[in-house]
XYZ file of N, CA and C in Angstrom:
705
model
N 33.939 -23.653 -8.702
C 32.860 -22.776 -9.035
C 32.004 -22.243 -8.119
N 31.678 -20.893 -8.269
C 30.964 -20.304 -6.908
C 29.714 -20.860 -7.375
N 28.601 -20.925 -6.212
C 27.352 -21.161 -6.165
C 26.385 -20.218 -6.637
N 25.685 -20.410 -7.671
C 24.768 -19.276 -8.077
C 23.492 -19.169 -7.075
N 23.418 -17.859 -6.717
C 22.284 -17.712 -5.715
C 20.877 -17.850 -6.393
N 19.896 -18.114 -5.651
C 18.484 -18.111 -6.328
C 18.145 -16.753 -6.464
N 17.035 -16.357 -7.393
C 16.729 -15.186 -7.785
C 15.818 -14.806 -6.424
N 15.925 -13.535 -5.923
C 15.122 -13.139 -4.942
C 13.640 -12.645 -5.398
N 12.578 -12.871 -4.718
C 11.185 -12.797 -5.162
C 10.372 -12.054 -3.931
N 9.568 -11.162 -4.477
C 8.604 -10.629 -3.687
C 7.163 -10.318 -3.956
N 6.359 -10.257 -3.465
C 4.929 -10.165 -3.553
C 4.422 -8.805 -3.060
N 3.887 -7.990 -3.779
C 3.527 -6.632 -3.248
C 2.007 -6.463 -3.350
N 1.268 -6.165 -2.215
C -0.016 -6.018 -2.001
C -0.380 -4.548 -2.668
N -0.818 -4.625 -4.048
C -0.736 -3.612 -4.699
C -2.421 -2.825 -5.148
N -2.641 -1.613 -4.619
C -3.923 -1.316 -4.964
C -4.137 -0.204 -6.038
N -3.021 0.081 -6.385
C -2.749 1.235 -7.687
C -2.656 2.688 -6.899
N -2.657 2.676 -5.777
C -2.693 4.040 -4.983
C -1.201 4.419 -4.790
N -1.101 5.692 -4.252
C 0.410 6.202 -3.828
C 1.225 5.434 -3.162
N 0.914 4.815 -2.192
C 1.658 3.981 -1.138
C 2.075 2.780 -1.853
N 1.341 1.869 -2.326
C 1.456 0.705 -2.680
C 2.512 0.572 -4.045
N 2.353 1.927 -4.959
C 2.838 1.929 -5.941
C 4.224 2.388 -5.681
N 4.531 3.168 -4.896
C 5.966 3.610 -4.370
C 6.504 2.341 -3.863
N 5.767 1.362 -2.903
C 6.489 0.348 -2.659
C 6.819 -0.702 -3.687
N 5.971 -0.780 -4.872
C 6.210 -1.525 -5.779
C 7.548 -0.964 -6.679
N 7.529 0.309 -6.994
C 8.605 0.931 -7.482
C 10.308 0.488 -6.793
N 9.968 0.703 -5.571
C 11.225 0.287 -4.854
C 11.388 -1.046 -5.023
N 10.740 -1.997 -4.844
C 10.720 -3.609 -5.063
C 11.501 -3.795 -6.206
N 10.765 -3.125 -7.379
C 11.409 -3.485 -8.633
C 12.894 -3.151 -8.614
N 13.361 -2.301 -8.013
C 14.820 -2.208 -8.051
C 15.648 -2.993 -6.962
N 14.872 -3.458 -5.972
C 15.666 -4.368 -4.999
C 15.353 -5.963 -5.264
N 14.502 -6.255 -5.812
C 14.271 -7.765 -6.192
C 14.424 -8.267 -7.636
N 14.842 -9.288 -7.795
C 15.005 -10.041 -9.133
C 13.633 -10.288 -9.832
N 12.686 -10.545 -8.908
C 11.385 -10.824 -9.418
C 10.210 -10.361 -8.791
N 9.357 -9.611 -9.138
C 8.314 -8.883 -8.431
C 6.944 -9.095 -8.832
N 5.859 -9.622 -7.919
C 4.591 -10.105 -8.452
C 3.841 -9.001 -7.576
N 2.569 -8.784 -8.252
C 1.430 -8.163 -7.623
C 0.312 -8.699 -7.295
N -0.550 -8.514 -6.383
C -1.799 -8.937 -5.921
C -2.708 -7.759 -5.584
N -3.902 -7.695 -6.285
C -4.831 -6.527 -6.151
C -5.974 -7.371 -5.618
N -6.842 -6.485 -4.698
C -8.110 -7.177 -4.277
C -9.323 -6.439 -4.670
N -10.164 -7.014 -5.261
C -11.439 -6.362 -5.718
C -12.446 -6.939 -4.533
N -12.789 -5.826 -3.569
C -13.861 -6.101 -2.412
C -14.928 -5.244 -2.717
N -15.177 -4.826 -4.047
C -16.409 -4.108 -4.171
C -16.371 -2.587 -3.554
N -14.985 -2.227 -3.557
C -14.724 -0.885 -3.001
C -15.392 0.437 -3.691
N -15.561 1.341 -3.156
C -16.003 2.551 -3.451
C -15.235 3.023 -4.717
N -13.854 3.061 -4.449
C -13.096 3.607 -5.544
C -12.454 2.686 -6.374
N -13.388 1.669 -7.030
C -12.975 0.565 -7.538
C -12.214 0.650 -8.923
N -12.050 2.046 -9.408
C -11.508 2.423 -10.326
C -9.903 1.917 -10.269
N -9.496 1.725 -8.728
C -8.206 1.692 -8.529
C -7.845 0.239 -9.083
N -8.688 -0.484 -9.267
C -8.150 -2.052 -9.901
C -7.775 -1.870 -11.263
N -8.392 -0.944 -12.103
C -8.129 -0.694 -13.656
C -6.755 0.040 -13.598
N -6.498 1.026 -12.748
C -5.224 1.495 -12.481
C -4.228 0.911 -12.111
N -4.514 -0.263 -11.154
C -3.336 -1.153 -10.718
C -3.089 -2.092 -12.040
N -4.121 -2.437 -12.757
C -3.829 -3.317 -13.938
C -2.764 -2.649 -14.946
N -2.991 -1.328 -15.048
C -2.342 -0.616 -16.003
C -0.980 -0.243 -15.715
N -0.770 -0.098 -14.374
C 0.652 0.083 -13.691
C 1.383 -1.169 -13.769
N 0.770 -2.263 -13.608
C 1.419 -3.492 -13.455
C 1.935 -3.783 -14.739
N 1.027 -3.390 -15.796
C 1.569 -3.686 -17.165
C 2.898 -2.916 -17.553
N 2.413 -1.736 -17.538
C 3.525 -0.712 -17.746
C 4.852 -0.721 -17.085
N 4.740 -1.139 -15.750
C 5.942 -1.542 -14.865
C 6.529 -2.956 -15.154
N 5.958 -3.771 -15.794
C 6.495 -5.039 -16.153
C 6.723 -5.826 -14.973
N 5.421 -6.018 -14.101
C 5.781 -7.064 -13.266
C 5.719 -8.407 -13.835
N 6.320 -9.344 -12.846
C 6.529 -10.868 -13.270
C 4.944 -11.383 -13.418
N 4.120 -11.046 -12.680
C 2.888 -11.254 -12.830
C 1.857 -10.443 -11.799
N 0.584 -10.437 -12.277
C -0.224 -9.571 -11.542
C -1.551 -10.152 -11.292
N -2.057 -10.526 -10.270
C -3.208 -11.255 -9.760
C -4.362 -10.388 -9.244
N -5.344 -10.226 -9.911
C -6.760 -9.504 -9.284
C -7.506 -10.654 -8.601
N -7.755 -10.471 -7.338
C -8.679 -11.324 -6.702
C -9.874 -10.936 -6.207
N -10.943 -11.790 -6.258
C -12.290 -11.407 -6.049
C -12.414 -11.808 -4.494
N -12.694 -10.543 -3.768
C -12.706 -10.737 -2.313
C -14.011 -9.919 -1.885
N -15.056 -10.015 -2.865
C -16.269 -9.267 -2.510
C -17.069 -9.738 -1.235
N -16.662 -11.015 -0.778
C -17.200 -11.250 0.604
C -17.008 -10.381 1.556
N -15.902 -9.830 1.456
C -15.449 -8.709 2.393
C -16.608 -7.482 2.443
N -16.991 -7.238 1.308
C -18.081 -6.061 1.161
C -19.476 -6.578 1.969
N -19.774 -7.854 1.874
C -20.963 -8.333 2.640
C -20.980 -8.226 4.052
N -19.596 -8.378 4.641
C -19.496 -8.332 5.870
C -19.026 -7.124 6.589
N -18.429 -6.304 6.154
C -17.874 -5.061 6.534
C -18.589 -3.840 6.101
N -19.224 -3.143 7.155
C -19.836 -1.993 6.721
C -18.919 -0.750 6.849
N -18.793 -0.011 5.773
C -17.742 1.115 5.794
C -18.287 2.028 4.634
N -17.676 3.254 4.801
C -17.863 4.323 3.691
C -17.084 3.765 2.353
N -16.314 2.861 2.428
C -15.463 2.458 1.292
C -16.234 1.173 0.726
N -17.184 0.690 1.626
C -17.912 -0.639 0.872
C -19.541 -0.255 0.659
N -19.826 0.842 1.102
C -21.218 1.371 0.827
C -21.360 2.807 0.235
N -21.766 2.722 -0.905
C -21.829 4.186 -1.664
C -22.941 5.009 -0.804
N -23.820 4.368 -0.245
C -24.737 5.297 0.660
C -24.218 5.861 1.757
N -23.042 5.585 2.188
C -22.598 6.218 3.338
C -21.386 7.194 2.722
N -21.696 8.457 3.121
C -20.759 9.599 2.577
C -19.532 9.391 3.320
N -18.295 9.653 2.677
C -17.058 9.553 3.429
C -17.011 10.923 4.081
N -16.689 10.680 5.490
C -16.827 11.698 6.749
C -15.360 12.130 7.085
N -15.322 13.442 7.493
C -13.787 14.003 8.100
C -14.003 13.767 9.203
N -15.194 13.386 9.888
C -15.189 13.253 11.608
C -15.156 11.941 11.714
N -14.535 11.681 12.896
C -14.267 10.185 13.475
C -15.629 9.691 13.973
N -15.832 8.457 14.006
C -17.078 7.806 14.426
C -16.765 7.632 15.912
N -17.936 7.089 16.555
C -18.027 7.124 18.234
C -16.753 6.174 18.702
N -16.310 5.262 17.874
C -15.287 4.350 18.274
C -14.008 4.838 18.031
N -13.928 6.219 17.576
C -12.660 6.697 17.230
C -11.933 6.716 16.103
N -12.621 5.946 15.221
C -12.264 5.453 13.863
C -12.879 6.272 12.729
N -12.088 6.381 11.666
C -12.725 7.166 10.402
C -13.862 6.189 9.994
N -14.813 6.648 9.335
C -15.806 5.740 8.772
C -15.400 4.977 7.500
N -14.037 5.240 7.109
C -13.470 4.573 5.933
C -12.733 3.483 6.227
N -12.777 3.212 7.439
C -12.070 1.806 8.187
C -12.961 0.891 7.749
N -12.245 -0.220 7.043
C -12.874 -1.575 6.691
C -12.388 -2.604 7.616
N -13.273 -3.084 8.669
C -12.853 -3.866 9.614
C -12.364 -5.379 8.813
N -11.190 -5.823 9.308
C -10.653 -7.083 8.936
C -9.845 -6.919 7.553
N -9.907 -5.780 6.839
C -9.493 -5.722 5.540
C -7.948 -6.338 5.446
N -7.070 -5.770 6.080
C -5.683 -6.097 6.063
C -5.317 -7.483 6.796
N -6.238 -7.903 7.477
C -6.147 -9.323 8.020
C -6.371 -10.414 6.970
N -7.647 -9.952 6.145
C -7.770 -10.677 5.037
C -6.861 -10.871 3.796
N -6.577 -9.544 3.707
C -5.505 -9.211 2.458
C -4.231 -9.904 2.617
N -3.724 -9.819 4.009
C -2.378 -10.437 4.210
C -2.286 -11.795 4.209
N -3.671 -12.454 4.612
C -3.522 -13.933 4.818
C -3.578 -14.422 3.343
N -4.363 -13.787 2.475
C -4.517 -14.314 0.992
C -3.090 -14.062 0.504
N -2.576 -12.959 0.606
C -1.278 -12.724 0.030
C -0.399 -13.616 0.365
N -0.285 -13.963 1.794
C 0.732 -15.314 2.187
C 0.351 -16.275 1.442
N -0.844 -16.733 1.311
C -1.105 -18.163 0.601
C -0.616 -18.029 -0.854
N -0.888 -16.807 -1.464
C -0.332 -16.596 -2.761
C 1.133 -16.648 -2.844
N 1.770 -16.066 -2.203
C 3.179 -15.919 -1.927
C 3.749 -17.415 -1.612
N 3.016 -18.131 -0.981
C 3.415 -19.550 -0.602
C 3.579 -20.262 -2.013
N 2.712 -19.897 -2.806
C 2.579 -20.669 -4.066
C 3.524 -20.055 -5.210
N 3.926 -19.021 -5.170
C 4.797 -18.223 -5.904
C 6.372 -18.734 -5.488
N 6.394 -19.050 -4.243
C 7.945 -19.354 -3.523
C 8.454 -17.979 -3.320
N 7.632 -16.817 -2.934
C 8.088 -15.667 -2.433
C 8.183 -15.848 -0.654
N 9.386 -15.365 -0.280
C 9.443 -15.198 1.363
C 8.811 -13.873 1.875
N 8.779 -12.874 0.830
C 8.582 -11.576 1.276
C 7.207 -11.246 0.611
N 6.372 -10.551 1.733
C 5.291 -9.784 1.114
C 5.404 -8.462 1.588
N 5.173 -7.509 0.592
C 5.323 -6.224 0.823
C 3.941 -5.219 0.925
N 3.889 -4.573 1.839
C 2.480 -3.811 2.010
C 2.843 -2.301 2.394
N 2.028 -1.410 1.881
C 2.374 0.163 2.006
C 1.825 0.810 3.302
N 1.442 -0.230 4.219
C 0.911 0.384 5.539
C 1.815 1.367 6.262
N 1.183 2.417 6.910
C 2.280 3.242 7.805
C 1.493 3.640 8.974
N 2.300 3.608 10.027
C 1.935 4.038 11.304
C 2.168 5.663 11.453
N 3.009 6.158 10.818
C 3.478 7.559 11.089
C 2.402 8.650 10.611
N 1.886 8.397 9.225
C 1.020 9.383 8.598
C -0.075 8.569 8.077
N -0.956 8.163 8.972
C -2.052 7.470 8.488
C -3.389 7.757 9.094
N -4.326 7.051 8.691
C -5.788 7.694 8.995
C -6.500 6.964 10.161
N -5.581 6.525 10.953
C -6.020 5.966 12.345
C -6.372 4.469 12.227
N -6.197 3.656 11.191
C -6.679 2.221 10.914
C -5.878 1.526 11.874
N -6.416 0.442 12.757
C -5.668 -0.190 13.701
C -4.905 -1.402 12.893
N -5.318 -1.630 11.655
C -4.518 -2.681 11.086
C -3.367 -2.155 9.980
N -3.080 -0.900 10.452
C -1.801 -0.529 9.727
C -0.592 -0.333 10.711
N -0.941 -0.676 12.073
C 0.237 -0.506 12.914
C 1.134 -1.653 12.847
N 2.355 -1.144 13.341
C 3.384 -2.258 13.066
C 3.253 -3.183 14.055
N 2.586 -3.198 15.110
C 2.243 -4.430 16.084
C 1.640 -5.270 15.488
N 0.448 -4.858 14.838
C -0.345 -5.631 13.949
C 0.295 -6.505 12.943
N 1.276 -5.906 12.205
C 2.033 -6.395 11.040
C 2.865 -7.563 11.485
N 3.487 -7.335 12.712
C 4.286 -8.164 13.341
C 3.591 -9.490 13.717
N 2.571 -9.127 14.234
C 1.501 -10.362 14.651
C 1.183 -11.196 13.586
N 0.843 -10.707 12.308
C 0.462 -11.148 11.194
C 1.548 -12.160 10.530
N 2.776 -11.747 10.599
C 3.948 -12.020 9.939
C 4.366 -13.512 10.830
N 4.104 -13.386 12.334
C 4.285 -14.564 13.052
C 3.181 -15.605 12.665
N 2.003 -15.477 12.350
C 0.924 -16.149 12.237
C 1.008 -16.931 10.943
N 1.549 -16.109 9.997
C 1.545 -16.673 8.651
C 2.856 -17.582 8.545
N 3.792 -17.218 9.133
C 5.027 -18.225 9.311
C 4.686 -19.617 10.255
N 3.931 -19.275 11.303
C 3.628 -20.562 12.002
C 2.407 -21.467 11.237
N 1.559 -20.726 10.660
C 0.394 -21.350 10.048
C 0.940 -22.192 8.869
N 1.847 -21.729 7.986
C 2.329 -22.367 6.832
C 3.753 -23.165 7.030
N 4.250 -23.048 8.172
C 5.573 -23.625 8.603
C 6.598 -23.233 7.592
N 6.510 -22.003 7.387
C 7.486 -21.446 6.305
C 7.802 -19.742 6.759
N 9.135 -19.563 6.848
C 9.528 -18.197 7.282
C 8.932 -16.987 6.198
N 8.166 -16.245 6.623
C 7.465 -15.179 6.050
C 8.031 -13.939 6.372
N 8.438 -13.076 5.494
C 8.734 -11.478 5.949
C 7.769 -10.599 5.431
N 6.955 -9.939 6.205
C 6.012 -8.881 5.696
C 6.849 -7.504 5.767
N 7.307 -7.088 4.754
C 8.114 -5.709 4.516
C 7.157 -4.653 4.650
N 7.267 -3.752 5.254
C 6.593 -2.323 5.382
C 7.478 -0.985 5.097
N 7.962 -0.887 3.997
C 8.960 0.395 3.689
C 8.495 1.769 3.965
N 7.057 1.747 4.094
C 6.768 3.309 4.606
C 6.304 3.207 6.038
N 6.409 2.290 6.704
C 5.831 2.224 8.098
C 6.348 3.386 8.813
N 7.512 3.892 8.846
C 7.941 5.005 9.912
C 8.164 6.410 9.046
N 7.645 6.337 7.682
C 7.605 7.718 6.931
C 6.504 8.340 7.083
N 6.823 9.820 7.084
C 5.461 10.544 6.699
C 5.226 10.735 5.147
N 4.088 11.305 4.783
C 3.671 11.425 3.478
C 4.719 12.124 2.576
N 5.211 13.241 3.093
C 6.516 13.964 2.349
C 7.355 12.953 2.199
N 7.842 12.125 2.983
C 8.827 11.289 3.073
C 8.709 10.150 1.909
N 7.378 9.840 1.832
C 6.767 8.829 0.683
C 7.054 9.570 -0.454
N 6.625 10.729 -0.997
C 6.717 11.216 -2.111
C 8.159 11.384 -2.297
N 9.258 11.638 -1.361
C 10.614 11.841 -1.516
C 11.172 10.316 -2.060
N 10.751 9.233 -1.409
C 10.865 7.724 -1.820
C 10.643 7.716 -3.346
N 9.544 8.035 -3.750
C 9.118 7.774 -5.214
C 10.156 8.745 -6.101
N 10.487 9.913 -5.581
C 11.475 10.933 -6.358
C 12.858 10.126 -6.446
N 13.219 9.550 -5.254
C 14.551 8.844 -5.184
C 14.868 7.876 -6.275
N 13.580 7.283 -6.835
C 13.502 6.265 -7.788
C 13.204 6.876 -9.223
N 13.122 8.221 -9.339
C 12.951 8.973 -10.446
C 11.459 8.705 -10.893
N 10.357 8.363 -10.195
C 9.052 8.214 -10.465
C 8.029 8.896 -9.857
N 8.459 10.106 -9.290
C 7.579 11.034 -8.652
C 6.435 11.321 -9.520
N 6.625 11.691 -10.923
C 5.649 12.167 -11.714
C 4.707 10.825 -12.044
N 5.285 9.730 -12.198
C 4.276 8.647 -12.465
C 3.293 8.423 -11.229
N 3.923 8.505 -10.097
C 3.107 8.403 -8.863
C 1.911 9.356 -8.720
N 2.385 10.594 -9.240
C 1.558 11.944 -9.004
C 0.576 11.761 -10.023
N 0.719 11.427 -11.322
C -0.391 11.724 -12.341
C -0.791 10.088 -12.669
N -0.497 8.860 -12.258
C -1.026 7.750 -12.754
C -1.540 6.767 -11.619
N -1.502 7.388 -10.171
C -1.926 6.460 -9.275
C -3.440 7.104 -8.794
N -4.243 6.306 -7.992
C -5.565 6.405 -7.590
C -5.601 6.211 -6.179
N -5.328 7.580 -5.479
C -5.599 7.463 -3.874
C -7.086 8.005 -3.434
N -7.701 8.584 -4.170
C -8.935 9.326 -3.924
C -10.009 8.457 -3.514
N -10.778 8.684 -2.497
C -11.847 7.700 -2.239
C -13.221 8.046 -2.989
N -12.936 9.252 -3.787
C -14.108 9.315 -4.859
C -13.637 9.078 -6.295
N -12.510 8.095 -6.485
C -12.264 7.444 -7.615
C -11.668 8.571 -8.585
N -10.917 9.386 -8.469
C -10.432 10.456 -9.383
C -8.719 10.346 -9.352
N -8.164 9.901 -10.410
C -6.836 9.479 -10.714
C -6.045 10.815 -10.436
N -4.755 10.708 -9.911
C -3.819 11.841 -10.035
C -4.124 12.539 -8.637
N -4.171 13.872 -8.712
C -4.345 14.747 -7.634
C -5.702 14.495 -6.929
N -6.750 13.864 -7.548
C -7.989 13.517 -6.829
C -9.033 14.513 -6.621
N -10.007 14.228 -5.877
C -11.014 15.196 -5.674
C -10.654 16.514 -4.791
N -9.597 16.291 -3.831
C -9.054 17.477 -3.269
C -9.726 17.719 -2.036
N -10.580 16.889 -1.560
C -11.686 17.147 -0.539
C -11.596 15.904 0.470
N -11.758 14.792 -0.126
C -11.842 13.607 0.844
C -10.298 13.406 1.656
N -10.455 12.648 2.782
C -9.397 12.750 3.885
C -8.068 12.075 3.053
N -8.145 11.165 2.347
C -7.211 10.708 1.548
C -6.298 11.522 0.427
N -7.021 12.496 -0.140
C -6.634 13.421 -1.009
C -5.960 14.447 -0.230
N -6.268 14.968 0.979
C -5.926 15.967 1.751
C -4.714 15.500 2.363
N -4.528 14.271 2.834
C -3.321 13.856 3.449
C -2.194 13.682 2.288
N -2.667 13.146 1.206
C -1.831 13.076 -0.013
C -1.048 14.313 -0.352
N -2.086 15.562 -0.440
C -1.775 16.931 -1.023
C -0.850 17.366 0.037
N -1.046 17.506 1.237
C -0.296 17.919 2.265
C 1.149 17.476 2.164
N 1.143 16.124 1.889
C 2.487 15.687 1.851
C 3.291 15.902 0.711
N 2.658 16.139 -0.378
C 3.274 16.806 -1.568
C 3.879 17.964 -1.378
N 2.881 18.890 -0.901
C 3.294 20.280 -0.854
C 4.406 20.404 0.091
N 4.523 19.505 1.351
C 5.510 19.483 2.269
C 6.881 19.169 1.458
N 6.851 18.076 0.591
C 8.092 17.815 -0.154
C 8.640 18.761 -1.123
N 7.514 19.352 -1.812
C 8.050 20.201 -2.980
C 8.664 21.653 -2.283
N 8.202 21.868 -1.115
C 8.653 22.989 -0.500
C 10.020 22.762 0.470
N 10.280 21.725 0.806
C 11.361 21.439 1.391
C 12.187 20.073 1.047
N 12.382 20.006 -0.237
C 12.886 18.702 -0.768
C 14.317 18.171 -0.326
N 15.214 19.305 -0.205
C 16.343 18.636 0.494
C 16.374 18.224 1.736
N 15.546 18.989 2.544
C 15.435 18.562 4.002
C 14.679 17.150 4.228
N 13.512 17.063 3.359
C 12.786 15.875 3.505
C 13.561 14.584 2.766
N 14.170 14.864 1.909
C 15.183 13.762 1.267
C 16.219 13.329 2.352
N 16.703 14.262 2.916
C 17.846 13.998 3.755
C 17.101 13.109 5.060
N 16.136 13.534 5.545
C 15.300 12.892 6.685
C 14.886 11.239 6.108
N 14.375 11.297 4.722
C 14.279 9.861 4.078
C 15.469 8.983 4.275
N 16.438 9.639 3.540
C 17.866 8.673 3.663
C 18.435 8.406 4.958
N 18.271 9.292 6.101
C 18.685 8.914 7.385
C 17.751 7.755 7.889
N 16.490 7.518 7.614
C 15.716 6.728 8.006
C 15.883 5.402 7.234
N 16.231 5.532 5.872
C 16.570 4.207 5.300
C 18.110 3.431 5.531
N 18.747 4.585 6.162
C 20.076 3.994 6.478
C 20.232 3.244 7.860
N 19.041 3.232 8.732
C 18.942 2.811 10.041
C 19.042 1.311 9.797
């Protein structure tokens, strides 16, 4: 009698935005059991938490945990943690956008790793990207590899932090959603906008502009972008 393999499990760091929802959709096709974790840190666009809850229910995740991490809001001063600081299109003196939340992904991946340990998940999936991003240092592949090593060492368990979007541009991220026949769901039901507007958003904040440029590129060059995506996925 052949041995029955254990079901594969993954935990997705899930904000309800375009990137994490696309990762979630892909994970549902690739893993037997998919869980989600969403962080409430008092973010400016905290409507994303309700969006994440709705999507988790409609996509039928095995579980969805919303974790209170408002202590981050007390420590990290950013346009995403202070309504009094307008979202700027200009970089700060340190070369970073004022929407950068110091330590956010360090905290989120640490907490996700702890929760994954309890769930018996070896894989934590996050939608960070180094190709088409806002200049956040905690979205770089070097940082992710460092966190993966730290989690594995700190809990004496092999962890894999999967980053399906790491080398994709925004057009290719749209193509990935379309590959799983979920482009319209991602377009209409996710929240990427820093001003908290679902779908196409406010059209002005840096996040909306990046998202829209990627969508326009994909819709105008679907075949080319999809081929580029498939080439990257096959490597």
